[in-house]
PDB file of C-alpha atoms in Angstrom:
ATOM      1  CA  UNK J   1     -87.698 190.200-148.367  1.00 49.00           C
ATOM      2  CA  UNK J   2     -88.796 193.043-150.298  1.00 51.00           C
ATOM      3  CA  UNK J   3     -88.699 196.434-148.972  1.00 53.00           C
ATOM      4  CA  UNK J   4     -91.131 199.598-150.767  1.00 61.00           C
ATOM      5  CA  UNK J   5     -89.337 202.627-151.670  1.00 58.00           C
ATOM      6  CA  UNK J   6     -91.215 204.568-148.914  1.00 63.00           C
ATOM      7  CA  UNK J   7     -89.779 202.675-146.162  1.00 65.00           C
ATOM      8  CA  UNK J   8     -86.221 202.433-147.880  1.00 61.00           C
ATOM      9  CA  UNK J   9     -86.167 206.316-147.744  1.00 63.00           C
ATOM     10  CA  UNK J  10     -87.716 206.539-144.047  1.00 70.00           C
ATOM     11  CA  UNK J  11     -84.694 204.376-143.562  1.00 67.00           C
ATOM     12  CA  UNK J  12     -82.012 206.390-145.209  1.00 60.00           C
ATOM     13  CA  UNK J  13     -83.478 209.576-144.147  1.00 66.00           C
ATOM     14  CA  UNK J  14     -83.136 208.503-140.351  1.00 70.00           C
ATOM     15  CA  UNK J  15     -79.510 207.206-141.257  1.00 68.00           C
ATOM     16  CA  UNK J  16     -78.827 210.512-142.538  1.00 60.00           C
ATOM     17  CA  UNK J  17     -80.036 212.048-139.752  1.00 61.00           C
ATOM     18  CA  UNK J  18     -78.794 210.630-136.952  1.00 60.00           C
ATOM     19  CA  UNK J  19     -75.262 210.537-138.946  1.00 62.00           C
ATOM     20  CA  UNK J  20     -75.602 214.230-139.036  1.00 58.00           C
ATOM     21  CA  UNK J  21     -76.145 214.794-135.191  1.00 57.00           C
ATOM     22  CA  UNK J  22     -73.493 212.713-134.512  1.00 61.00           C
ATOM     23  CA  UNK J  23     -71.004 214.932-136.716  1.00 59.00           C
ATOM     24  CA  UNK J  24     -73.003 218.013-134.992  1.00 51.00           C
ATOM     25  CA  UNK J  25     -72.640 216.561-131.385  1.00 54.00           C
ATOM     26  CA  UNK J  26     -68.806 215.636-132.412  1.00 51.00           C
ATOM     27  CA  UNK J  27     -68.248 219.287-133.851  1.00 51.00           C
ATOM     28  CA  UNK J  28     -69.909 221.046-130.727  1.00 49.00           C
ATOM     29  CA  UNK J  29     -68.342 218.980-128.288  1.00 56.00           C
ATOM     30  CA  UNK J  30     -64.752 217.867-129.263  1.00 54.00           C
ATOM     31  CA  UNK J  31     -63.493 222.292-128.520  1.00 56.00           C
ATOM     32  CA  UNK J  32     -65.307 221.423-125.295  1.00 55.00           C
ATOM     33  CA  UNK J  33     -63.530 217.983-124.296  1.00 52.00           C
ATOM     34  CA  UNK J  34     -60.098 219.679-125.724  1.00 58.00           C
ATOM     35  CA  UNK J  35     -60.509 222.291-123.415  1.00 63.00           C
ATOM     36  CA  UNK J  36     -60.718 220.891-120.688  1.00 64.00           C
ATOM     37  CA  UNK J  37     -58.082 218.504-121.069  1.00 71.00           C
ATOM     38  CA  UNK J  38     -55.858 221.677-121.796  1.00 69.00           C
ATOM     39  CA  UNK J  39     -57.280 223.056-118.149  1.00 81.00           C
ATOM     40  CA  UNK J  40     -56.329 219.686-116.254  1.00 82.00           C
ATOM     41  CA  UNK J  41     -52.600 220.042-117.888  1.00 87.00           C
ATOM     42  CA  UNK J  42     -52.212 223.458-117.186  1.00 89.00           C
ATOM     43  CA  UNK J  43     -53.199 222.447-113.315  1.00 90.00           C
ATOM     44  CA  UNK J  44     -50.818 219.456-113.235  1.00 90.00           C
ATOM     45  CA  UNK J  45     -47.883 221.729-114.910  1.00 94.00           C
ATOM     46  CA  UNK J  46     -48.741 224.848-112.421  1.00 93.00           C
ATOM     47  CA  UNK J  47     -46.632 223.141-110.152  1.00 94.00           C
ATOM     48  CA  UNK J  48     -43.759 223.796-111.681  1.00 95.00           C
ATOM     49  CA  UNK J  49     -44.015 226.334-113.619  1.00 95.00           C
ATOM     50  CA  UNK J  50     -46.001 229.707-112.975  1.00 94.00           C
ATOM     51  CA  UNK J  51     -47.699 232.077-115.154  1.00 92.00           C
ATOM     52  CA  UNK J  52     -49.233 229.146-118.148  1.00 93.00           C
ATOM     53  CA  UNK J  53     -51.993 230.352-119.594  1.00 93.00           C
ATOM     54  CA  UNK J  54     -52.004 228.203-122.630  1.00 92.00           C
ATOM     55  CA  UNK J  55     -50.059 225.045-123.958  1.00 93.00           C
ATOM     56  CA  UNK J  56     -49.640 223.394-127.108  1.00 93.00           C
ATOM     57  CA  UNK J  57     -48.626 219.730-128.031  1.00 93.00           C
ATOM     58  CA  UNK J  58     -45.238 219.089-129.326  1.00 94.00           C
ATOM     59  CA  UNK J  59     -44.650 215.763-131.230  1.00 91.00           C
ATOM     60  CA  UNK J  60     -42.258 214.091-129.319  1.00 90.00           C
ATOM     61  CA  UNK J  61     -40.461 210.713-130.219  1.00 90.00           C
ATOM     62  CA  UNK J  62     -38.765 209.909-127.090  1.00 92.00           C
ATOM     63  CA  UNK J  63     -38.654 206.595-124.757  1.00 90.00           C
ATOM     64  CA  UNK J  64     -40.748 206.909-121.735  1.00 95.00           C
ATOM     65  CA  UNK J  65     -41.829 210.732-122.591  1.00 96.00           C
ATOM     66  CA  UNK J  66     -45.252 210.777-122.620  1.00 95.00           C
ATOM     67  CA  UNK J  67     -46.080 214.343-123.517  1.00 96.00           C
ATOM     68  CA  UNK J  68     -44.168 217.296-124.104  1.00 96.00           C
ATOM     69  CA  UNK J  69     -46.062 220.762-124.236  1.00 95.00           C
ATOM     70  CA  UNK J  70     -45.425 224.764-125.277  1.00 95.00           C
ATOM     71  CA  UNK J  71     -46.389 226.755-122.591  1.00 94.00           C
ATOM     72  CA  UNK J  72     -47.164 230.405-123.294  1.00 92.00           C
ATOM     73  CA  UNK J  73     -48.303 233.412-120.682  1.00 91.00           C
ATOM     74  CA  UNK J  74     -51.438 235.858-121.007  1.00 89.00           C
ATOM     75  CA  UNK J  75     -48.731 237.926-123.225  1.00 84.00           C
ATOM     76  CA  UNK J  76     -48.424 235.071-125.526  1.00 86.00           C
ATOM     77  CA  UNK J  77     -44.627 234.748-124.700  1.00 85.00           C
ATOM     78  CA  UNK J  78     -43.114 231.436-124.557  1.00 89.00           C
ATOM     79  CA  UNK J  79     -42.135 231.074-120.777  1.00 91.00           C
ATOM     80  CA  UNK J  80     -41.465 227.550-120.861  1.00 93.00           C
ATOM     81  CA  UNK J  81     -41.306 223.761-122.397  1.00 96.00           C
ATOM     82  CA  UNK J  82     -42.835 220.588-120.462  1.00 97.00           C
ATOM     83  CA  UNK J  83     -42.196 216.981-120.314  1.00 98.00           C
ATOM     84  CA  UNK J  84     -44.057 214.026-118.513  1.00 97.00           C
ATOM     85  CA  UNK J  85     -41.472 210.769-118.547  1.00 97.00           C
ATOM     86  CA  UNK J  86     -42.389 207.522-116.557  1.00 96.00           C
ATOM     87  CA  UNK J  87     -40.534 204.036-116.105  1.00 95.00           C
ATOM     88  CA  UNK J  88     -41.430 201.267-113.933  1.00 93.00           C
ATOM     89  CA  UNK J  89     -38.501 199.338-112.312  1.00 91.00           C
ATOM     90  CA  UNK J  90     -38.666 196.156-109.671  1.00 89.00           C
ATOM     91  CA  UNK J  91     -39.896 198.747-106.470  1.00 88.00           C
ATOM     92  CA  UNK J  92     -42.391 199.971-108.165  1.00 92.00           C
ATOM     93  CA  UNK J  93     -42.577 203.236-110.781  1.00 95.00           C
ATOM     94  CA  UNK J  94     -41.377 206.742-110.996  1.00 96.00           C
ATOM     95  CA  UNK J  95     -43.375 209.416-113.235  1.00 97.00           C
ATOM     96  CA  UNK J  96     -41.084 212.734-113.616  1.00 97.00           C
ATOM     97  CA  UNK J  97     -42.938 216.552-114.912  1.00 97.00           C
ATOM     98  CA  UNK J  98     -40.509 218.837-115.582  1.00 98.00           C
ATOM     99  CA  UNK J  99     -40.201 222.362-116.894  1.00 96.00           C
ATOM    100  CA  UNK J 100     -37.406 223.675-118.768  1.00 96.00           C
ATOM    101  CA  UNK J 101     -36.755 227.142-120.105  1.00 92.00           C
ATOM    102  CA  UNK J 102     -35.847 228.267-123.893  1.00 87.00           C
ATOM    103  CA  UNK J 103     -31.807 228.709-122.379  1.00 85.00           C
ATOM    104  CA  UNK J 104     -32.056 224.939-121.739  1.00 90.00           C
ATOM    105  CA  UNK J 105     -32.162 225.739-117.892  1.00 92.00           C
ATOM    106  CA  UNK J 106     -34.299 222.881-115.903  1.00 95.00           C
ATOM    107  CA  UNK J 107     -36.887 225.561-113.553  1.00 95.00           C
ATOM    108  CA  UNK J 108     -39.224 223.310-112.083  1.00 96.00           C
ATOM    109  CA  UNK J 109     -40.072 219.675-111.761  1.00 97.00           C
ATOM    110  CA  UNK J 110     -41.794 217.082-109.742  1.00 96.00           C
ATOM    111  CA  UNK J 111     -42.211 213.747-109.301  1.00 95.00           C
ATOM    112  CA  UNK J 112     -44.669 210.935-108.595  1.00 95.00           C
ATOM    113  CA  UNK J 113     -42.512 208.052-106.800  1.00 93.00           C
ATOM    114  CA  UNK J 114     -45.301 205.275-106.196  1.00 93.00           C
ATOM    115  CA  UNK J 115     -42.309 202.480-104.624  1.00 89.00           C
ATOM    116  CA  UNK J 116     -41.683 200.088-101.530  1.00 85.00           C
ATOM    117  CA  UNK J 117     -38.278 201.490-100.937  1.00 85.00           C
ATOM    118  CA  UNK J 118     -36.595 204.883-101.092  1.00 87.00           C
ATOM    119  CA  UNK J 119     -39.281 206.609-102.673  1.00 90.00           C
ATOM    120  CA  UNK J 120     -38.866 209.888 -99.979  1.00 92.00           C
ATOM    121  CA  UNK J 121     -35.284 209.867-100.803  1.00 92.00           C
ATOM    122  CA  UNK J 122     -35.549 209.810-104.815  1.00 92.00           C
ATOM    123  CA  UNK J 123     -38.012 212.603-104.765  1.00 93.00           C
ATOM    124  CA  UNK J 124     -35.827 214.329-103.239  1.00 93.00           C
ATOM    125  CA  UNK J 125     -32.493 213.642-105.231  1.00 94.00           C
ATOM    126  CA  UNK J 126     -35.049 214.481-108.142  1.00 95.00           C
ATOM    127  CA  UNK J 127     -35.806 218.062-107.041  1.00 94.00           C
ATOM    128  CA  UNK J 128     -31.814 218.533-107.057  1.00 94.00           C
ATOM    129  CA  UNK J 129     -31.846 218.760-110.936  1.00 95.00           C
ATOM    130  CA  UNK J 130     -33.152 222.558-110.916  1.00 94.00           C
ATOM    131  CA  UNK J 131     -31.212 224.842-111.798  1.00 92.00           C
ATOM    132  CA  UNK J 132     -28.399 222.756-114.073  1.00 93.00           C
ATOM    133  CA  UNK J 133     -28.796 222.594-117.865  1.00 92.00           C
ATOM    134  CA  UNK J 134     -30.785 219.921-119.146  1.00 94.00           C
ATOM    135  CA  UNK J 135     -28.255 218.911-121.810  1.00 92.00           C
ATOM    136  CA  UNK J 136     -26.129 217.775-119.161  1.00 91.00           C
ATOM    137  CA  UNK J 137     -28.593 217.704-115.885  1.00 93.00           C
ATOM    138  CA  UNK J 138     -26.723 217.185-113.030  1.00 91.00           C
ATOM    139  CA  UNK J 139     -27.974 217.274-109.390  1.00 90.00           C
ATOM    140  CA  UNK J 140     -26.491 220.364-108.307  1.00 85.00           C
ATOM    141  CA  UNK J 141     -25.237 219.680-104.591  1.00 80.00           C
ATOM    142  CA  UNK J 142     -23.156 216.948-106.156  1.00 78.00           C
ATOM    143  CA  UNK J 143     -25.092 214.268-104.630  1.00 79.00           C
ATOM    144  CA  UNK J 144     -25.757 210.402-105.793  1.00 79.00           C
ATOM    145  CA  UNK J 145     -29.081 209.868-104.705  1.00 79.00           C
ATOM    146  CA  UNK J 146     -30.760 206.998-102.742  1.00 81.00           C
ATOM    147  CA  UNK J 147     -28.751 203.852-102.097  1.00 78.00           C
ATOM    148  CA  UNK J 148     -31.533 202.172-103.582  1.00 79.00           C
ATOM    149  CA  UNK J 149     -29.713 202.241-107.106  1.00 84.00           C
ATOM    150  CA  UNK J 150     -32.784 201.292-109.405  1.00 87.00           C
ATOM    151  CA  UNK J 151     -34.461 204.487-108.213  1.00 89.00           C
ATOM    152  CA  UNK J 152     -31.278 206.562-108.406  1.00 91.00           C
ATOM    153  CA  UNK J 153     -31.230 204.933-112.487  1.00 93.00           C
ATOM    154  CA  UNK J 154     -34.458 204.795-113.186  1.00 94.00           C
ATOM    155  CA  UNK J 155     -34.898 208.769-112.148  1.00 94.00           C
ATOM    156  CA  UNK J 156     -31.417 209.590-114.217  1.00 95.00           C
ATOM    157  CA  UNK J 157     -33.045 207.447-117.476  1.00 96.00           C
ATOM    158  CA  UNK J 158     -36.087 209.609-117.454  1.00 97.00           C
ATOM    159  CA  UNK J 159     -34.050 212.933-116.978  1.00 96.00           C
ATOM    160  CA  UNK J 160     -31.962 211.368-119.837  1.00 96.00           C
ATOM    161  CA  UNK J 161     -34.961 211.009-122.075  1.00 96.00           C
ATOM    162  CA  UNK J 162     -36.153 214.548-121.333  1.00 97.00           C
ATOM    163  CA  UNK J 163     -33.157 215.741-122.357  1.00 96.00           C
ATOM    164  CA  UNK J 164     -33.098 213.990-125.233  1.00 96.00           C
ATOM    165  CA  UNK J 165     -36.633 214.896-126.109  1.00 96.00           C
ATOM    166  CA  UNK J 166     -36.109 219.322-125.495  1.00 96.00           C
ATOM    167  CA  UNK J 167     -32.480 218.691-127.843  1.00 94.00           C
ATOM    168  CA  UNK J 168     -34.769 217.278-130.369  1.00 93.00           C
ATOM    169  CA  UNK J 169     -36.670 220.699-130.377  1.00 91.00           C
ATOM    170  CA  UNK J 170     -33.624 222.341-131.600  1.00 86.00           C
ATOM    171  CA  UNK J 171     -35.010 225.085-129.786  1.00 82.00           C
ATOM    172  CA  UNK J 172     -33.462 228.749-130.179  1.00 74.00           C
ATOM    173  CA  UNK J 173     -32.289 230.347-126.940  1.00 70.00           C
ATOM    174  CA  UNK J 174     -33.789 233.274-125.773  1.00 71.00           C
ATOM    175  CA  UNK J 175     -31.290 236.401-126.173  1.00 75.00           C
ATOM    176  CA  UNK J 176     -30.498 239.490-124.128  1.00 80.00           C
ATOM    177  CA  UNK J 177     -31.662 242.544-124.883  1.00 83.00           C
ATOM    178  CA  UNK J 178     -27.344 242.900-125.371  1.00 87.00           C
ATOM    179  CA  UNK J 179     -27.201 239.844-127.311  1.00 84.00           C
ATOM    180  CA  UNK J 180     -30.381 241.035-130.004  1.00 82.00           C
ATOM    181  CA  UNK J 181     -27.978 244.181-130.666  1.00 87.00           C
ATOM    182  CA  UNK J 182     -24.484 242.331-130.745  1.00 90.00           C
ATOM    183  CA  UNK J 183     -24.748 238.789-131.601  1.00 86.00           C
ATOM    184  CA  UNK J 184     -25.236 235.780-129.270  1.00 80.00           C
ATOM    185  CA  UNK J 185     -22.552 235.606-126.513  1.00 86.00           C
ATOM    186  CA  UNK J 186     -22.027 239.493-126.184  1.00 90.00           C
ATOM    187  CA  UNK J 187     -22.011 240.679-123.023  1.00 91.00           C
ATOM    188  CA  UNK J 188     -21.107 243.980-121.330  1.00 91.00           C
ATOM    189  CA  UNK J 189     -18.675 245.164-118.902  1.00 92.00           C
ATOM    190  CA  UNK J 190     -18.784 248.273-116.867  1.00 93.00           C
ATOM    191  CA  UNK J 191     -15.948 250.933-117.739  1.00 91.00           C
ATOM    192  CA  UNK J 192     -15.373 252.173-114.255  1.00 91.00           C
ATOM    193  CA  UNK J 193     -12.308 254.735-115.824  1.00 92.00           C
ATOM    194  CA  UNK J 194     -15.529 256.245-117.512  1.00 89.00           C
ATOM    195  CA  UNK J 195     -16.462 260.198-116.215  1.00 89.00           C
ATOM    196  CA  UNK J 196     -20.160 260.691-116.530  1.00 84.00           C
ATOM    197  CA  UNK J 197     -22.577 264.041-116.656  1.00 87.00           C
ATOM    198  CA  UNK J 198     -26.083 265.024-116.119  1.00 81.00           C
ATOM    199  CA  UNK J 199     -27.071 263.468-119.408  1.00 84.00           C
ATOM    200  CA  UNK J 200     -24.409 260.826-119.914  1.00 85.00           C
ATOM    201  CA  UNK J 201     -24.361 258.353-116.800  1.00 86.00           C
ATOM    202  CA  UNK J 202     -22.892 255.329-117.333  1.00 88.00           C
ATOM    203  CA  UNK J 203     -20.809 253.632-120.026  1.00 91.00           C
ATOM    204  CA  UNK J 204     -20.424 249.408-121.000  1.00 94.00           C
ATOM    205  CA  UNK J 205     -18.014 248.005-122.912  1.00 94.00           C
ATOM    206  CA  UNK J 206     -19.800 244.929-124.975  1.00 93.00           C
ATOM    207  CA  UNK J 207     -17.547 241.564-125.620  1.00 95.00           C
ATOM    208  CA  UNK J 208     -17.804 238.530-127.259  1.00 92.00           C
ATOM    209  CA  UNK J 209     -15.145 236.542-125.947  1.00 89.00           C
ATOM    210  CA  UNK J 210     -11.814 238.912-125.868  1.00 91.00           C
ATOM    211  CA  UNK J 211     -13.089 240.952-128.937  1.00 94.00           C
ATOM    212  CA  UNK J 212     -14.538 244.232-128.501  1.00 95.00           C
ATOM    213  CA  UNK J 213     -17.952 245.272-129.816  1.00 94.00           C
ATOM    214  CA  UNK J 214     -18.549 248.508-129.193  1.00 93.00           C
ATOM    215  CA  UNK J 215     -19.977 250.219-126.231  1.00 92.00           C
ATOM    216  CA  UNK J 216     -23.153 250.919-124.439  1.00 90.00           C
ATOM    217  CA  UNK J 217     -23.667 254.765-122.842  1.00 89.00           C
ATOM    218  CA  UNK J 218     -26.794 255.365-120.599  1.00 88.00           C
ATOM    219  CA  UNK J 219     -28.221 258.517-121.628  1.00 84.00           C
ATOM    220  CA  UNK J 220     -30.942 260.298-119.453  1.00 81.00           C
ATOM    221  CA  UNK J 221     -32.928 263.384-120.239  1.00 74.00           C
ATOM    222  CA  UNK J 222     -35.877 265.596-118.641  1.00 73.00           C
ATOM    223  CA  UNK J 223     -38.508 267.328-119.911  1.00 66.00           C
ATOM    224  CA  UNK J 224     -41.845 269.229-120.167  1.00 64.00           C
ATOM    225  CA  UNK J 225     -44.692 267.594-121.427  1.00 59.00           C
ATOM    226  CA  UNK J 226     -48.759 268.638-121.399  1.00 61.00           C
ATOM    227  CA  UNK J 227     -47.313 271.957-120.266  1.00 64.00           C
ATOM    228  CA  UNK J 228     -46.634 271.859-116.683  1.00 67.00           C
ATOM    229  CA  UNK J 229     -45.998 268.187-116.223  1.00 67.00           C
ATOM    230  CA  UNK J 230     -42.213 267.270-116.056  1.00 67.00           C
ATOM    231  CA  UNK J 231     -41.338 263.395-117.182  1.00 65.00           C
ATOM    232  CA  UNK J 232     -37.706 261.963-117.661  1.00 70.00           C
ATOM    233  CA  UNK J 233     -36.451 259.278-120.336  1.00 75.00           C
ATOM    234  CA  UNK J 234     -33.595 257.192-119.387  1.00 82.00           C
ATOM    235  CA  UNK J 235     -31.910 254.495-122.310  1.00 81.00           C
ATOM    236  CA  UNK J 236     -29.083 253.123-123.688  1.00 87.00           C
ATOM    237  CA  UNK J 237     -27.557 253.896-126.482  1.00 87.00           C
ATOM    238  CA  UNK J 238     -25.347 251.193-128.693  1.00 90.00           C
ATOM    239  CA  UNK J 239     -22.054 252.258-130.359  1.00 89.00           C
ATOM    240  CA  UNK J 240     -19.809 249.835-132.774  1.00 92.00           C
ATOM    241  CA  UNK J 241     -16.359 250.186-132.844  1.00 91.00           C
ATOM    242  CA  UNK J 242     -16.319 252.711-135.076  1.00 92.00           C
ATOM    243  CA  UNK J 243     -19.498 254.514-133.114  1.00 89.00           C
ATOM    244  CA  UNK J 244     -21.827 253.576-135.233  1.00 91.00           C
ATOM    245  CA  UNK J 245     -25.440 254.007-133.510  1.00 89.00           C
ATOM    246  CA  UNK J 246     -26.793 250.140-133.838  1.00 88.00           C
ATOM    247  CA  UNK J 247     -29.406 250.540-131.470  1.00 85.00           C
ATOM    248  CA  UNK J 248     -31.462 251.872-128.250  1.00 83.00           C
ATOM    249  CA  UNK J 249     -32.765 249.825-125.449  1.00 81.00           C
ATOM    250  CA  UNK J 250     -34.918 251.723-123.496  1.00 74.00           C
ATOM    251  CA  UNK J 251     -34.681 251.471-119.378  1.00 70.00           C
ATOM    252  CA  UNK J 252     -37.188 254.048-117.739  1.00 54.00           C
ATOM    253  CA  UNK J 253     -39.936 256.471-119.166  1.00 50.00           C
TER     254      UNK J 253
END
């Protein structure tokens, strides 16, 4: 079959074209389709955890974790890490979302218990899991769970592969304002025997452990500004050992 040169371009030309408003249609809609899948997580994960304003994927390469996502506020500060894990077992299935902090601290999670026995009771034992650390979640009232023992497993395996999957992270706790100054682990200790004045309130002893730091003295002064209005400026000041200044965190302006 022989085909002329003008219809062999007609051909190609209409290839080309409707090639090229594919790509368009892809380019135009695929930031539209994203978005809105972005919008549905953000609605499932709202449960659990407030304030998301935008999430990002994490690559995750966990058994029964099915997502794992970087939630960030309207600030752009990381205020949390999610996980979706689901397992069936012989009653039925058990899908687990749970929210976890940068300190490793479990602060929200639900589940989805779709089973013929116990399935009240296991979302229940479930919620118990806030508030312990999630590389060693524990239900904090000390309970077992459910007699129904392939729930109570099957809800410990997927709290087991979360865990798993937020270690992988190696993520990088968040640190006190204390901590930023002094080193992870410092903390500070009120020095009642300390006498205060006017400008000198309060003073903190900063540890790590049993060795001594330095020290932390709230400062607070008043003053005149714009002429006739009269404003006050309350911070701490940080002290080494051998009182050098190493830093200010400011409380009230």
């Amino acid at each position: 079959m022989k085909i002329n040169l003008r219809s062999f371009l007609t051909i190609v030309i209409t290839i080309l074209v409707v090639f090229g408003l594919l790509i368009v249609t892809d380019i135009i809609t695929k930031p539209i389709i994203e978005n809105n899948e972005m919008k549905l997580k953000i609605e499932e994960y709202s449960e659990i955890l407030d304030d998301i304003d935008t999430i990002e994927t994490l690559t995750i390469s966990e058994e029964f974790v099915s997502d794992a996502q970087k939630a960030v506020n309207d600030k752009g500060e990381i205020i949390g890490y999610l996980f979706t894990a689901s397992k069936d077992n012989q009653w039925g299935s058990i899908l687990i979302r749970m929210a976890v902090s940068a300190n490793g601290e479990i602060i929200g999670v639900t589940s989805v218990v779709d089973q013929s026995l116990s399935a009240d009771e296991t979302k229940a034992y479930i919620t118990k899991f806030i508030g312990s650390k999630i590389e060693s979640p524990e239900a904090l009232d000390g309970s077992t769970g459910p007699t129904t023992r392939d729930s109570v497993l099957t809800a410990e395996e997927l709290i087991g592969s979360i865990s798993k999957a937020f270690i992988s992270l190696e993520i990088e706790p968040d640190l006190t304002e204390i901590e930023l100054i002094y080193g992870k682990g410092a903390v500070a200790t009120l020095d009642d025997s300390f006498t205060g004045n006017e400008l000198v309130l309060m003073k903190e002893d900063i540890y790590l452990e049993d060795t001594y730091l330095g020290s932390l003295y709230l400062l607070k002064g008043t003053g005149i500004y714009h002429q006739t209005n009269e404003g006050s400026l309350e911070y701490k000041v940080a002290l080494d050992e051998d009182l050098n200044i190493l830093g200010f965190i400011e409380i009230e302006y």
